[in-house]
PDB file of C-alpha atoms in Angstrom:
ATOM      1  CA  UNK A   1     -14.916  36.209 -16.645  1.00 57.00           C
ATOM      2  CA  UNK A   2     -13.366  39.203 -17.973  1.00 57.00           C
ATOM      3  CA  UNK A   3     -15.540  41.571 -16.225  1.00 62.00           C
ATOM      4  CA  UNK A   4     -14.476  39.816 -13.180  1.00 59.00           C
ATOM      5  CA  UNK A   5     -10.796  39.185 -13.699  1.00 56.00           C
ATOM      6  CA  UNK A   6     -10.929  43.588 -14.446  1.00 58.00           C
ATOM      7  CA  UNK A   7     -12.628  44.330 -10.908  1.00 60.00           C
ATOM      8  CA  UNK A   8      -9.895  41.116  -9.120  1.00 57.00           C
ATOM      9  CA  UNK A   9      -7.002  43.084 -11.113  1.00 61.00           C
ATOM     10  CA  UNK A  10      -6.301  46.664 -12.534  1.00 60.00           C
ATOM     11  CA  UNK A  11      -3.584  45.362 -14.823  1.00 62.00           C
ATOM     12  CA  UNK A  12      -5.505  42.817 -15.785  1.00 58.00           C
ATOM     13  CA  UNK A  13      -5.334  43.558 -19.617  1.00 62.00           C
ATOM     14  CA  UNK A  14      -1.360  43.055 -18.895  1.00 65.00           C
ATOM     15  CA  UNK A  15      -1.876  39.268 -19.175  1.00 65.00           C
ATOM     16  CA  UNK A  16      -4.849  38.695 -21.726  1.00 69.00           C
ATOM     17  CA  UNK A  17      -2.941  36.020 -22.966  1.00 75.00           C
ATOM     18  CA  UNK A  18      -2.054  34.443 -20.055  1.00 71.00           C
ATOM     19  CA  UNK A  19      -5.515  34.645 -18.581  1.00 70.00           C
ATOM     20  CA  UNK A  20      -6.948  33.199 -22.520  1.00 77.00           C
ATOM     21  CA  UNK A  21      -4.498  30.092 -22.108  1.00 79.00           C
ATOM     22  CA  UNK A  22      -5.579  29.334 -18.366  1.00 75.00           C
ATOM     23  CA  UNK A  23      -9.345  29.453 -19.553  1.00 77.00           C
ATOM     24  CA  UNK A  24      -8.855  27.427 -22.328  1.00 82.00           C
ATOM     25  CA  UNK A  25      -7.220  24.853 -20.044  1.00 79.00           C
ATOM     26  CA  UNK A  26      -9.543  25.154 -17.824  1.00 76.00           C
ATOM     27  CA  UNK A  27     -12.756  24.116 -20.132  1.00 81.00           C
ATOM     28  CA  UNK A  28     -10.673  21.490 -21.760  1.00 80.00           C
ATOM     29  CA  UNK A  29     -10.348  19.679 -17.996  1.00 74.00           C
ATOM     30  CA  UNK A  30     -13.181  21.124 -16.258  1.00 71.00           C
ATOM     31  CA  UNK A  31     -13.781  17.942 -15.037  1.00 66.00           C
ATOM     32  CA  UNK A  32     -10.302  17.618 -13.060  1.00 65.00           C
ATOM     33  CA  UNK A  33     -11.330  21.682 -11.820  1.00 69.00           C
ATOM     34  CA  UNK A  34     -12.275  21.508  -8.137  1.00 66.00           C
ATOM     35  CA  UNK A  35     -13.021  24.664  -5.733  1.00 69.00           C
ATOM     36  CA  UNK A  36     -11.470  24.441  -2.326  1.00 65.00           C
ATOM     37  CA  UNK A  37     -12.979  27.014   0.255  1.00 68.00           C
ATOM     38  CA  UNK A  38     -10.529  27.664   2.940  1.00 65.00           C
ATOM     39  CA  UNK A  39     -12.794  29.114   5.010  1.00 68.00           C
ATOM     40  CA  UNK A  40     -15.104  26.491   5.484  1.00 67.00           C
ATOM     41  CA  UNK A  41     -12.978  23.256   4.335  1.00 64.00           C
ATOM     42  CA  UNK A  42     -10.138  21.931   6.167  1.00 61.00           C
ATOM     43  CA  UNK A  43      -9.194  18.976   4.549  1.00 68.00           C
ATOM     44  CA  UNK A  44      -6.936  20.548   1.298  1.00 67.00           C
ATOM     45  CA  UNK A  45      -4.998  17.349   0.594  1.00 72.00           C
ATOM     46  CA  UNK A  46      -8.108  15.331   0.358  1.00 71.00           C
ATOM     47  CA  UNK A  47      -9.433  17.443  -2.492  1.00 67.00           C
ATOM     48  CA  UNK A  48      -5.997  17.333  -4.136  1.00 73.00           C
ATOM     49  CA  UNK A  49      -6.094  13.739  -3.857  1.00 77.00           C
ATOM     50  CA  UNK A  50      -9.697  13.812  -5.290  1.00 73.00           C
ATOM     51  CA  UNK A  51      -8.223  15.299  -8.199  1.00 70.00           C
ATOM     52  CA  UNK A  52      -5.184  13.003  -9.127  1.00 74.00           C
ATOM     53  CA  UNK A  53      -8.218  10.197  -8.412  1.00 79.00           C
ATOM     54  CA  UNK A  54     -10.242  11.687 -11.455  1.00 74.00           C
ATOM     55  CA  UNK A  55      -7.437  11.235 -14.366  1.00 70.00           C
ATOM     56  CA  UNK A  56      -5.907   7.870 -12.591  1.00 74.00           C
ATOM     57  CA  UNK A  57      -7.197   4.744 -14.380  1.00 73.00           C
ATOM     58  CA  UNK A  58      -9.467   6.263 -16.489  1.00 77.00           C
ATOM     59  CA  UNK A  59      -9.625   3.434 -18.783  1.00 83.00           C
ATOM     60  CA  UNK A  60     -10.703   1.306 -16.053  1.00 85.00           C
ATOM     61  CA  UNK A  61     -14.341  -0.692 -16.755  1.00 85.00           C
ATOM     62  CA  UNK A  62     -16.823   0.932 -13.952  1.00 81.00           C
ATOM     63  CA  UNK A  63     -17.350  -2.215 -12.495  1.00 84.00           C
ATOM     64  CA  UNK A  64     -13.944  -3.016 -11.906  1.00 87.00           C
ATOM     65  CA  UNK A  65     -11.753  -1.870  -9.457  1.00 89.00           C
ATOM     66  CA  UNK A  66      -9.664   0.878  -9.934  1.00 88.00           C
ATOM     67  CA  UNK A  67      -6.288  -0.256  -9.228  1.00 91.00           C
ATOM     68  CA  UNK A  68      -4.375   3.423 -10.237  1.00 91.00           C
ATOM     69  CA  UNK A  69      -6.378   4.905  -7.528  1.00 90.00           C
ATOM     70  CA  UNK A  70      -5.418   2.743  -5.156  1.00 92.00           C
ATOM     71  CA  UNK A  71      -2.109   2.477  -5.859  1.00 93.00           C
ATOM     72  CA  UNK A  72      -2.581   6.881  -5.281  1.00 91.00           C
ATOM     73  CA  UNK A  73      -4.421   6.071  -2.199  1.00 92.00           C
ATOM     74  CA  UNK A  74      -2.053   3.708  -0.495  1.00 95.00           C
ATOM     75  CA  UNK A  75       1.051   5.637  -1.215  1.00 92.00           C
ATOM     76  CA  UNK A  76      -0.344   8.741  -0.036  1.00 90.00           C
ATOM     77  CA  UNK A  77      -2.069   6.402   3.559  1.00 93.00           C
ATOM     78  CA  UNK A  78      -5.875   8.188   2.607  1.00 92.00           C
ATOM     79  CA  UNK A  79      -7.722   4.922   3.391  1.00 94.00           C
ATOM     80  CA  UNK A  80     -10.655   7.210   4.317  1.00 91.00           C
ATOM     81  CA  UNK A  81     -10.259   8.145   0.781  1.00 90.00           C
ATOM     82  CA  UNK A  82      -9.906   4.706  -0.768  1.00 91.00           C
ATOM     83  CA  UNK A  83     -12.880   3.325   1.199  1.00 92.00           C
ATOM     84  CA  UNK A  84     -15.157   6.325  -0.028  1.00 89.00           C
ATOM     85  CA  UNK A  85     -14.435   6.450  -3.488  1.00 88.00           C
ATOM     86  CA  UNK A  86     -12.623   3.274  -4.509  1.00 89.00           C
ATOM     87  CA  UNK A  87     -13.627   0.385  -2.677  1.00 89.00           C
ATOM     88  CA  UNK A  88     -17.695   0.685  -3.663  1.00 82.00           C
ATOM     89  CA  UNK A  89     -20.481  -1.753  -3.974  1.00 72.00           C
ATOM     90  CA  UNK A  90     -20.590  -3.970  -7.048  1.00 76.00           C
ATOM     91  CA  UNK A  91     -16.742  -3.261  -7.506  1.00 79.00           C
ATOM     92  CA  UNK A  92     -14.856  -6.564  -8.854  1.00 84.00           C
ATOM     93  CA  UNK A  93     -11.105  -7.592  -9.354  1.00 86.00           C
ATOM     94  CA  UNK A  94      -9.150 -10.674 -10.228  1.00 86.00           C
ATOM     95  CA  UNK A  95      -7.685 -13.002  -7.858  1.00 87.00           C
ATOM     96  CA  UNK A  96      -4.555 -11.542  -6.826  1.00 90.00           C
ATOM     97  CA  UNK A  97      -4.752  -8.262  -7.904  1.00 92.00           C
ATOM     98  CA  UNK A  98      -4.671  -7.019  -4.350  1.00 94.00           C
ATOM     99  CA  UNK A  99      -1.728  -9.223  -3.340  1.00 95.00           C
ATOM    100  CA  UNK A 100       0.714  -6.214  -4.189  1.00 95.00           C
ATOM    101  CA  UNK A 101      -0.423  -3.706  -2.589  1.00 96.00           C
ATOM    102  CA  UNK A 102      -1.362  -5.881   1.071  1.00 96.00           C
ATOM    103  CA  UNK A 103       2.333  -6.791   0.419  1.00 96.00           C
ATOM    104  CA  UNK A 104       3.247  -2.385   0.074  1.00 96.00           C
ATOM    105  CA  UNK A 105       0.499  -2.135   2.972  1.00 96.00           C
ATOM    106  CA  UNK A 106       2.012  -4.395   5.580  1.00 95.00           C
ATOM    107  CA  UNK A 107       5.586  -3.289   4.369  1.00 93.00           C
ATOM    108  CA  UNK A 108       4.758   0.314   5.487  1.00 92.00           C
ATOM    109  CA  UNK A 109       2.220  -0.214   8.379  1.00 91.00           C
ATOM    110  CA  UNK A 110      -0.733   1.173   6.434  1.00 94.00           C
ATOM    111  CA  UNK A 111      -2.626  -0.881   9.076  1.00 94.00           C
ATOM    112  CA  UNK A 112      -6.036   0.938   7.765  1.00 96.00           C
ATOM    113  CA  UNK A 113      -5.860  -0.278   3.963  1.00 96.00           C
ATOM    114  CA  UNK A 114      -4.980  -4.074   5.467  1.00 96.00           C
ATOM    115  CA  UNK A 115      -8.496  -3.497   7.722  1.00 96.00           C
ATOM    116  CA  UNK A 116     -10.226  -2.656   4.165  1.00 95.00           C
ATOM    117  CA  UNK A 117      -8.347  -4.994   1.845  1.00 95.00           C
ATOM    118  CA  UNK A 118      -9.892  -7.964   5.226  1.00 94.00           C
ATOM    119  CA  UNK A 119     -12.990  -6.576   5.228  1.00 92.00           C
ATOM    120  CA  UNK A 120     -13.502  -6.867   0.902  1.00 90.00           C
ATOM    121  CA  UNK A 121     -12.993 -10.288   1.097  1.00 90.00           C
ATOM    122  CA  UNK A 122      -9.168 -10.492   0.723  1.00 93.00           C
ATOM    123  CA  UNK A 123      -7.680 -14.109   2.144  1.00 93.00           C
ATOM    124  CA  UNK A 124      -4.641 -13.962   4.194  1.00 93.00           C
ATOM    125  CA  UNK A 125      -4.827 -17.485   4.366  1.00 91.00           C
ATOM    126  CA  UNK A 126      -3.943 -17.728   0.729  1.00 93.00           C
ATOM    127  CA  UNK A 127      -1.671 -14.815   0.777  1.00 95.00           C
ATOM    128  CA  UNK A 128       1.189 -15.663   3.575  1.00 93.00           C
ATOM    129  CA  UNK A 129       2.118 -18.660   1.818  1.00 92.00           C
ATOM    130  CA  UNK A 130       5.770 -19.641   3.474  1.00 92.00           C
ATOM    131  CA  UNK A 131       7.543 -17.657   0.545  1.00 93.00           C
ATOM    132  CA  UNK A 132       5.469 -14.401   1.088  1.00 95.00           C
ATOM    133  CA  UNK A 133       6.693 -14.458   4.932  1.00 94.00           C
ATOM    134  CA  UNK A 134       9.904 -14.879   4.275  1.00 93.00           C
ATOM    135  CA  UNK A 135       9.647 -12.214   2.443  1.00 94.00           C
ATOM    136  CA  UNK A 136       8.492 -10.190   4.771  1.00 93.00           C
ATOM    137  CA  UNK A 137      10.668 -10.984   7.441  1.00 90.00           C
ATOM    138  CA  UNK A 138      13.419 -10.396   4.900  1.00 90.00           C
ATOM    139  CA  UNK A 139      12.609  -6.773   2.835  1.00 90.00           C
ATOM    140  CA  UNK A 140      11.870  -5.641   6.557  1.00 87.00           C
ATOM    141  CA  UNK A 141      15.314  -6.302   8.400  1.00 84.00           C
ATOM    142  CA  UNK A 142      16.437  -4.803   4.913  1.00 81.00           C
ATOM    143  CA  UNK A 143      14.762  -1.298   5.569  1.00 79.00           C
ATOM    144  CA  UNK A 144      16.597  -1.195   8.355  1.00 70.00           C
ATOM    145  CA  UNK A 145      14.137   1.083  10.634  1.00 73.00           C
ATOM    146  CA  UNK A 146      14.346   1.151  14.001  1.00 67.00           C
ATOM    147  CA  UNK A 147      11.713  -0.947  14.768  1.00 71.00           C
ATOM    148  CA  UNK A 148      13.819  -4.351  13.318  1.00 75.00           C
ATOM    149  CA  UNK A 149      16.905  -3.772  14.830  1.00 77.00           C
ATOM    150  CA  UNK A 150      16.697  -6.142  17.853  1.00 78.00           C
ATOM    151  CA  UNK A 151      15.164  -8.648  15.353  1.00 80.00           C
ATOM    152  CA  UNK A 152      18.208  -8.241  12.950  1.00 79.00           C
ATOM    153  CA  UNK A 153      20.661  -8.757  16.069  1.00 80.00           C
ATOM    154  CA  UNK A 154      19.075 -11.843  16.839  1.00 82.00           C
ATOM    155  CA  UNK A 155      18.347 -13.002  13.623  1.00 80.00           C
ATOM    156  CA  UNK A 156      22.169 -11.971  13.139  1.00 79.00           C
ATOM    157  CA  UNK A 157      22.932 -14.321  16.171  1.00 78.00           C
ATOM    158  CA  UNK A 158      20.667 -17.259  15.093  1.00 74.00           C
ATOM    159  CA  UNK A 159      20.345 -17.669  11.478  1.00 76.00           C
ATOM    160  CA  UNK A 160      20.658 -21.247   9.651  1.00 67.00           C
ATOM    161  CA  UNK A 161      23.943 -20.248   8.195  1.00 70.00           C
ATOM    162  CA  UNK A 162      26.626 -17.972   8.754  1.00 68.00           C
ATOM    163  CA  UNK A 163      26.710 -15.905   5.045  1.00 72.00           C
ATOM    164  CA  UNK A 164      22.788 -16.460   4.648  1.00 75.00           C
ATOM    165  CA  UNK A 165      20.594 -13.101   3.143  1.00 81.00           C
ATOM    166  CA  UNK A 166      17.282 -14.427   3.687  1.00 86.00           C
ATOM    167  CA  UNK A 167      15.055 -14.941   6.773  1.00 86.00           C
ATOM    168  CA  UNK A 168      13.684 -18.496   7.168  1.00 88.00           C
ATOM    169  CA  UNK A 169      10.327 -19.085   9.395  1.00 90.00           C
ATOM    170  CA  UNK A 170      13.254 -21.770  11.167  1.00 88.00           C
ATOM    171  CA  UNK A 171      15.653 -18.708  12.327  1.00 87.00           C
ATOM    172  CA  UNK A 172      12.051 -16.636  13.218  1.00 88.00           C
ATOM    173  CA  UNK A 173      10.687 -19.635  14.976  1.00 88.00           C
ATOM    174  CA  UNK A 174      14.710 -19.912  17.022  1.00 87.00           C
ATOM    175  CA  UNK A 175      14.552 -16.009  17.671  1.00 86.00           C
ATOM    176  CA  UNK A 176      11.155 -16.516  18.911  1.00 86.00           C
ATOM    177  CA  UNK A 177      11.964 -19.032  21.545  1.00 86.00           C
ATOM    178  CA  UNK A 178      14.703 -17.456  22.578  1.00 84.00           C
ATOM    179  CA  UNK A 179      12.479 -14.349  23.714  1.00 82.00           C
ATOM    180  CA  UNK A 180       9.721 -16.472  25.416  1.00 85.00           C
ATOM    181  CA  UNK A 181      12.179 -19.803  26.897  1.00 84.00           C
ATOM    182  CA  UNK A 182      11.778 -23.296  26.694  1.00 82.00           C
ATOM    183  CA  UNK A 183       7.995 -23.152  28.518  1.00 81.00           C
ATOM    184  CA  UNK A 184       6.902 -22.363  24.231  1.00 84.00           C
ATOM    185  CA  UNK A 185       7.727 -23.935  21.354  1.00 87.00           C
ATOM    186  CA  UNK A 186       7.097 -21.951  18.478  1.00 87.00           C
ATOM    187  CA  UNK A 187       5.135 -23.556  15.387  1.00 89.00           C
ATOM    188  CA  UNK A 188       8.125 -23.074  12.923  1.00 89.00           C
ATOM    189  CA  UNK A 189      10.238 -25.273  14.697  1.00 88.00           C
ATOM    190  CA  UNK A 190       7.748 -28.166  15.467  1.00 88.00           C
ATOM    191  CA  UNK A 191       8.635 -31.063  13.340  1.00 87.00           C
ATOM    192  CA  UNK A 192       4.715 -31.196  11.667  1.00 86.00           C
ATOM    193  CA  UNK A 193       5.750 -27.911  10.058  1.00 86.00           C
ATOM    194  CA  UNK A 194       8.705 -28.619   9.395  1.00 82.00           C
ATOM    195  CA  UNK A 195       7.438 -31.876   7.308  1.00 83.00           C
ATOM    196  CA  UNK A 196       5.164 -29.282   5.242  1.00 78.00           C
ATOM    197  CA  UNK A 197       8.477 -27.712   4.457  1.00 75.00           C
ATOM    198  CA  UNK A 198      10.521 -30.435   3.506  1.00 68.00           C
ATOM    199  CA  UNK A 199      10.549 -31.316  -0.949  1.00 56.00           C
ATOM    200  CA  UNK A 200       8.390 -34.205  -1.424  1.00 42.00           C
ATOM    201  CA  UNK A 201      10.514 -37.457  -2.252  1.00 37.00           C
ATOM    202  CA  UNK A 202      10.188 -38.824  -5.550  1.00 40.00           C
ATOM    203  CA  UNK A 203      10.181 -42.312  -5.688  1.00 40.00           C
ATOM    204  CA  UNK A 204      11.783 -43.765  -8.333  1.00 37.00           C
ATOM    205  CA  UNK A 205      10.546 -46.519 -10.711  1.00 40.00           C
TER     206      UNK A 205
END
């Protein structure tokens, strides 16, 4: 290394210590080292996020899936990466585990990772309970991005109650047929859903 760092760098000797500390780092994490050719790669941030991938989780059991690296993956929108390096064969989690981060990757239209998280087995069925759409509904008219902002006038305009905070799949299903007219009537306001909503009556004995 020396010999080469002398023929890179005529003042090389100028920084012996310099160039003994970056060595020394450099065996001690060889394994987070990776050599990017930019003449012949293209994809840079890919290999940086290869590297953040190889200290994330490292505790994690190799059969189970490694939830720091795609919690990397999904905030930096690499599905490609997550489905190449994460998402493998024989890979297990916990019910639930993924709930999270379908909730991060429909909140930010990461509409790749919600393909992967459906294709691993994940069940939407069990996921958009009534509270987790209402949810959604809610924490997206509070971004406030331009996509919501007709939906926040109307829901403005037809919400249950005049000081209410939260979205209700009643003021979505009201919005709804407002858009479309009295020829549809959406499934939030029909009264068979609206039974599934109501508390269950205790009788008293």
């Amino acid at each position: 290394m020396e010999q080469f760092l002398r023929e890179m760098h005529p003042d090389y000797y100028n920084f012996t210590e310099e160039v003994s500390m970056l060595a020394e780092i450099i065996t001690d994490y060889v394994s987070l080292v990776l050599v990017f050719d930019m003449e012949e790669d293209s994809d840079l941030d890919g290999y940086m996020i290869s590297s953040l991938l190889a200290s994330a989780g490292t505790t994690t059991p190799p059969d189970q899936l490694n939830l720091e690296q795609l919690e990397i993956t999904l905030t930096l929108n690499r599905a490609d990466i997550a489905r190449e390096k994460i998402f493998l064969e024989n890979k297990r989690w916990k019910k639930g585990h993924l709930n999270d981060y379908m909730y991060q990757a429909l909140m930010s239209d990461r509409h790749d990772f919600v393909k992967i998280f459906l294709e691993q087995g994940f069940s939407l069925e069990e996921f958009l309970t009534v509270y987790m759409l209402e949810k959604l509904y809610t924490d997206q008219l509070k971004s406030m991005s331009s996509k919501v902002a007709i939906f926040n006038k109307m829901w403005e305009y037809h919400r249950s109650h005049r000081q209410a905070t939260k979205v209700t799949l009643r003021d979505v299903g009201k919005i709804i047929k407002s858009l479309v007219g009295d020829f549809y009537h959406p499934l939030y306001l029909s009264k068979e859903f609206q039974a599934k909503l109501a508390p269950e009556k205790i009788e008293l004995t």
